[in-house]
CSV table of N, CA and C in Angstrom, one decimal:
chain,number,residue,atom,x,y,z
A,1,UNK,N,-19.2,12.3,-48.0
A,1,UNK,CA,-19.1,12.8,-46.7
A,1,UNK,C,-19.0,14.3,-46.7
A,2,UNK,N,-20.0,14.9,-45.9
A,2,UNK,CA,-19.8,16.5,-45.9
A,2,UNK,C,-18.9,16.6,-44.6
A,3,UNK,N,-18.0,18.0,-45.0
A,3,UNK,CA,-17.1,18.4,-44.7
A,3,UNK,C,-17.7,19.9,-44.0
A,4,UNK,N,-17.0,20.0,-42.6
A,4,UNK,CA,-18.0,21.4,-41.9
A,4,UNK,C,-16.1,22.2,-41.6
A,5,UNK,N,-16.4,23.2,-41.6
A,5,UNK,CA,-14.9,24.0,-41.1
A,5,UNK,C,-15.1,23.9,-39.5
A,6,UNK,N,-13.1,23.8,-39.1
A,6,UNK,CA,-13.1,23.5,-37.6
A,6,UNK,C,-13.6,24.4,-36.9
A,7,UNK,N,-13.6,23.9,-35.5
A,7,UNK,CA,-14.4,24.6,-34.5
A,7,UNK,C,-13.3,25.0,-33.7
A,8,UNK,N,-13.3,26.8,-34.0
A,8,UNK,CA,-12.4,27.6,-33.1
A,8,UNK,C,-12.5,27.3,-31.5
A,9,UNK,N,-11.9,27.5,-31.4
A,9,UNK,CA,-12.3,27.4,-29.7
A,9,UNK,C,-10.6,28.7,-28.8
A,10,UNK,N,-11.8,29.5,-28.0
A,10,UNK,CA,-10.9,30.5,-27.6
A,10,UNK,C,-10.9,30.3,-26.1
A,11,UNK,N,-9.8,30.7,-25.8
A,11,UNK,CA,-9.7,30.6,-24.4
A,11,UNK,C,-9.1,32.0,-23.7
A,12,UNK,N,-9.5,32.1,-22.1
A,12,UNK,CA,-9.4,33.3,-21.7
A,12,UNK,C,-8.6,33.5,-20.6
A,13,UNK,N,-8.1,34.3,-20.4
A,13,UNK,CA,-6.9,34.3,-19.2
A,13,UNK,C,-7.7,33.7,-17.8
A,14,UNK,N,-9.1,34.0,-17.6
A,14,UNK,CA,-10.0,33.8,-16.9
A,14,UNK,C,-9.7,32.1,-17.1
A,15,UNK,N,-9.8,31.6,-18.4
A,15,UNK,CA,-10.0,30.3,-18.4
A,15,UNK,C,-8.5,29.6,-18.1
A,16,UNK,N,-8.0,30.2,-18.5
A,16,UNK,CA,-6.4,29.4,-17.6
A,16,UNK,C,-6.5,29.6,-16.4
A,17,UNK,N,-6.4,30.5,-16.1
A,17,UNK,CA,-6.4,30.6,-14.4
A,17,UNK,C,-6.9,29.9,-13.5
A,18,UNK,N,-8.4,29.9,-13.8
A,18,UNK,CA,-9.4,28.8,-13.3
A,18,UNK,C,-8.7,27.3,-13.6
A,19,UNK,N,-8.2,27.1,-14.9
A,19,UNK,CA,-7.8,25.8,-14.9
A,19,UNK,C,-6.2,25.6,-14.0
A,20,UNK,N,-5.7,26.4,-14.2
A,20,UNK,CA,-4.7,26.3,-13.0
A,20,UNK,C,-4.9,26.4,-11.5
A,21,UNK,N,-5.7,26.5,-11.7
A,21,UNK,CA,-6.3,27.2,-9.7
A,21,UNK,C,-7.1,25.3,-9.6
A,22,UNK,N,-7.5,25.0,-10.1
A,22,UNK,CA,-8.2,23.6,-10.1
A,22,UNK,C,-6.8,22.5,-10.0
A,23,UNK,N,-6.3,22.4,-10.9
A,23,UNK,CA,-4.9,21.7,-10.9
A,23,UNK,C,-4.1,21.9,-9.3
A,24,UNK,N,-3.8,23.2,-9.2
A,24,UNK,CA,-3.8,22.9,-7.4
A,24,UNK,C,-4.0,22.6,-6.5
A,25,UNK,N,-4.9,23.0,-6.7
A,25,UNK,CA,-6.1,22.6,-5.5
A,25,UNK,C,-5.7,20.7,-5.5
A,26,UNK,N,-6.1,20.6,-6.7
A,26,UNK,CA,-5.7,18.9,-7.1
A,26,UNK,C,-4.6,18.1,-6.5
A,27,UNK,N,-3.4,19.3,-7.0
A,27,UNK,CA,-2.4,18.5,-6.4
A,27,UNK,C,-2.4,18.7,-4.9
A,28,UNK,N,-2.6,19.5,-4.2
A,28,UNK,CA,-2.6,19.5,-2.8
A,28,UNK,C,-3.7,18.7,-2.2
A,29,UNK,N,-4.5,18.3,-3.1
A,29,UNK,CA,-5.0,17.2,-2.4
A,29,UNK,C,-4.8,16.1,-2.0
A,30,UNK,N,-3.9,15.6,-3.6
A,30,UNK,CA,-2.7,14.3,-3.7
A,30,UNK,C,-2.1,14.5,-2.6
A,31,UNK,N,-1.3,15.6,-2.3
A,31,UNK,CA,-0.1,15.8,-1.4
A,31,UNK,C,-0.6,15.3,-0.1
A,32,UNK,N,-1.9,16.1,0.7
A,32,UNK,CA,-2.9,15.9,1.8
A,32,UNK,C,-2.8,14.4,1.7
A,33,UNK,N,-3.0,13.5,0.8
A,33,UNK,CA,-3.8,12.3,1.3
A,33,UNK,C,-2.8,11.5,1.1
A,34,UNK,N,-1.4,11.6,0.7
A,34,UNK,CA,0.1,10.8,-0.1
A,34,UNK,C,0.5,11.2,2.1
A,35,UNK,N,0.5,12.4,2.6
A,35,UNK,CA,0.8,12.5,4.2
A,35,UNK,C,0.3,11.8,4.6
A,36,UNK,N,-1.5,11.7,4.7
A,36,UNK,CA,-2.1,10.9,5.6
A,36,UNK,C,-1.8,9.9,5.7
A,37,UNK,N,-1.8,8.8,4.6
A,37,UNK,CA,-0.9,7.3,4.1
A,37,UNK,C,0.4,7.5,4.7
A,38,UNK,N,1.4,7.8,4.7
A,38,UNK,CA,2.1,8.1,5.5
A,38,UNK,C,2.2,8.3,6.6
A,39,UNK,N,1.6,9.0,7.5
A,39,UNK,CA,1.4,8.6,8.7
A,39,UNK,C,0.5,7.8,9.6
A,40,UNK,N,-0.5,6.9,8.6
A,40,UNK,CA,-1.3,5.8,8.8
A,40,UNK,C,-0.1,4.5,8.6
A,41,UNK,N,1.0,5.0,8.0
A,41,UNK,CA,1.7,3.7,8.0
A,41,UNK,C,2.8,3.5,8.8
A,42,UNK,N,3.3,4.7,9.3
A,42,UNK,CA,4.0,5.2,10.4
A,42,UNK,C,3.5,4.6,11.8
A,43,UNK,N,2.4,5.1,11.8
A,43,UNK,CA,1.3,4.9,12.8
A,43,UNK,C,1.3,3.1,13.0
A,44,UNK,N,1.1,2.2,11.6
A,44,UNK,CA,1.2,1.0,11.8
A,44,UNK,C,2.3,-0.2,11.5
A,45,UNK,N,3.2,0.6,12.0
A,45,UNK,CA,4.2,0.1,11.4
A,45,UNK,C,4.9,-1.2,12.2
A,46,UNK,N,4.2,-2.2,11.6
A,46,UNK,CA,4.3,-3.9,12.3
A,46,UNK,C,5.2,-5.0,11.7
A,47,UNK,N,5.9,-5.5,12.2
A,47,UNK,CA,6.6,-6.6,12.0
A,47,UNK,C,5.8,-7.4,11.5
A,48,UNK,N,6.1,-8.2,10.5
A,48,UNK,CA,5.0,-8.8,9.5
A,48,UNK,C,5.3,-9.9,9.9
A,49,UNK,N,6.6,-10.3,10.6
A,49,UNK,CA,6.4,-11.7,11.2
A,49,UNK,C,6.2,-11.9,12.9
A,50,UNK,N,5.8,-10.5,13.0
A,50,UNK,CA,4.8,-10.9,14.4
A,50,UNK,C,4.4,-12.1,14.5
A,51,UNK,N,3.4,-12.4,13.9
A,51,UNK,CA,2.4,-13.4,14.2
A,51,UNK,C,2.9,-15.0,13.9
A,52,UNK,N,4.5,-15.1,13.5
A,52,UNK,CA,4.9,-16.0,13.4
A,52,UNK,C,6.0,-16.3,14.5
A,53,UNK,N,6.5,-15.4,15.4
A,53,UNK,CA,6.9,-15.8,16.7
A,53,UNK,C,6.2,-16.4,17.6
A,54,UNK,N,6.9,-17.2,18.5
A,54,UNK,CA,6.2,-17.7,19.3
A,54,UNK,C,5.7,-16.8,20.9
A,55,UNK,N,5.0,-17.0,21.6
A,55,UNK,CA,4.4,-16.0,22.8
A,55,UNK,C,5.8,-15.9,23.4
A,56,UNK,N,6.4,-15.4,24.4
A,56,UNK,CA,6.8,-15.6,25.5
A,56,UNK,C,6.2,-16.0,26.4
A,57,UNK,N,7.3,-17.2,27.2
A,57,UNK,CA,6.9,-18.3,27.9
A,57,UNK,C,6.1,-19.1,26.9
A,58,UNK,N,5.7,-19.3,26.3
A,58,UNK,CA,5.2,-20.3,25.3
A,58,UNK,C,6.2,-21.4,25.1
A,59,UNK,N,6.3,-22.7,25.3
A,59,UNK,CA,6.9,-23.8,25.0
A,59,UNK,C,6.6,-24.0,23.4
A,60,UNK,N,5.3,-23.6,23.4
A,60,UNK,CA,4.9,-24.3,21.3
A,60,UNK,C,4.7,-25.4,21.3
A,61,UNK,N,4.8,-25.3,20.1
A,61,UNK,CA,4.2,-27.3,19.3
A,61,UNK,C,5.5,-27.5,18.7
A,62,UNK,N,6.7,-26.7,18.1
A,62,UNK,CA,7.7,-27.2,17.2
A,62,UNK,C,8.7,-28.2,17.9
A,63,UNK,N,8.8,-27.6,19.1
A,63,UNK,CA,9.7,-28.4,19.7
A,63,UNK,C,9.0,-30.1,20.2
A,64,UNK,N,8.1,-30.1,20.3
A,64,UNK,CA,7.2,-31.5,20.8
A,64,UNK,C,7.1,-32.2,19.1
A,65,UNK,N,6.9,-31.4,17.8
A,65,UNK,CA,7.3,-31.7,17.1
A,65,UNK,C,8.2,-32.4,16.5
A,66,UNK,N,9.5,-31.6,16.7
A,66,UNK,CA,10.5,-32.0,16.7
A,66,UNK,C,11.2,-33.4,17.3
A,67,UNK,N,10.6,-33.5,18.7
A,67,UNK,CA,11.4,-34.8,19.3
A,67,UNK,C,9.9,-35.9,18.6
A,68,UNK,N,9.1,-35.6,18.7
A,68,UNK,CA,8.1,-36.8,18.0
A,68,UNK,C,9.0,-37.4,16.7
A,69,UNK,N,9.3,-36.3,15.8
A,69,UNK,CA,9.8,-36.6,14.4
A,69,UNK,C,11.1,-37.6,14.8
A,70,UNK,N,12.0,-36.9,15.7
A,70,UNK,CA,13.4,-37.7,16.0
A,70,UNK,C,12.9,-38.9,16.5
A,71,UNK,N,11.6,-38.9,17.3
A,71,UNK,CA,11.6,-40.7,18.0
A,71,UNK,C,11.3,-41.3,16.8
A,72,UNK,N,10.3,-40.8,15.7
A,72,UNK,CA,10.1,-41.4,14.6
A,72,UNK,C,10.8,-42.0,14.1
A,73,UNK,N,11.8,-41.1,13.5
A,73,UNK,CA,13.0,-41.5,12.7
A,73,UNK,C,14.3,-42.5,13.3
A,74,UNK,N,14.4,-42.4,14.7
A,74,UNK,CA,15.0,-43.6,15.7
A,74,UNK,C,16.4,-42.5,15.7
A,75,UNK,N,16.2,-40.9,15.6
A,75,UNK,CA,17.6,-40.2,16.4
A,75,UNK,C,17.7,-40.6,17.9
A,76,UNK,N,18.8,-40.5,18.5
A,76,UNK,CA,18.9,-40.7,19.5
A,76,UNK,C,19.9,-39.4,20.0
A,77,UNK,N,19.5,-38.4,20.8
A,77,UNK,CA,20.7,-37.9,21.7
A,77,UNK,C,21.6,-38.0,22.2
C-alpha cells in the first residue's frame, strides 16, 4: 500500500466568517419556522375530545343503548 503525505488544508478568516454567517442565517431559520409551529398550533388549539361529545340538544344513541341493554339484562328501575 502506497502511502501519500496529508493534505494540509488552510483556512481563512474569510472562511470562518462565511461559515458563521451561514450557521445564522440557519439558525434563524430554525427559530422562524419552531414560531410559525407555534403559532399554527396556538392558532389550532382543539380539544381532542371534541369529536367525542355529544351535539347539544342531541339525545344520542348511549342512552337508548343503555335502556335496551337494561331491558336485556331484566334491570328494572
Amino acid at each position: 500500500m502506497l502511502r501519500r503525505k496529508p493534505t494540509a488544508i488552510t483556512l481563512t478568516s474569510e472562511d470562518v466568517a462565511a461559515f458563521e454567517d451561514a450557521r445564522i442565517a440557519k439558525a434563524q431559520g430554525a427559530a422562524a419556522e419552531n414560531a410559525r409551529k407555534s403559532k399554527e398550533a396556538q392558532a389550532a388549539d382543539l380539544d381532542p375530545n371534541d369529536e367525542l361529545r355529544p351535539l347539544p340538544g342531541d339525545k344520542g344513541r348511549a342512552s337508548k343503548t343503555a335502556q335496551t341493554r337494561d331491558e336485556r339484562i331484566g334491570v328494572s328501575h
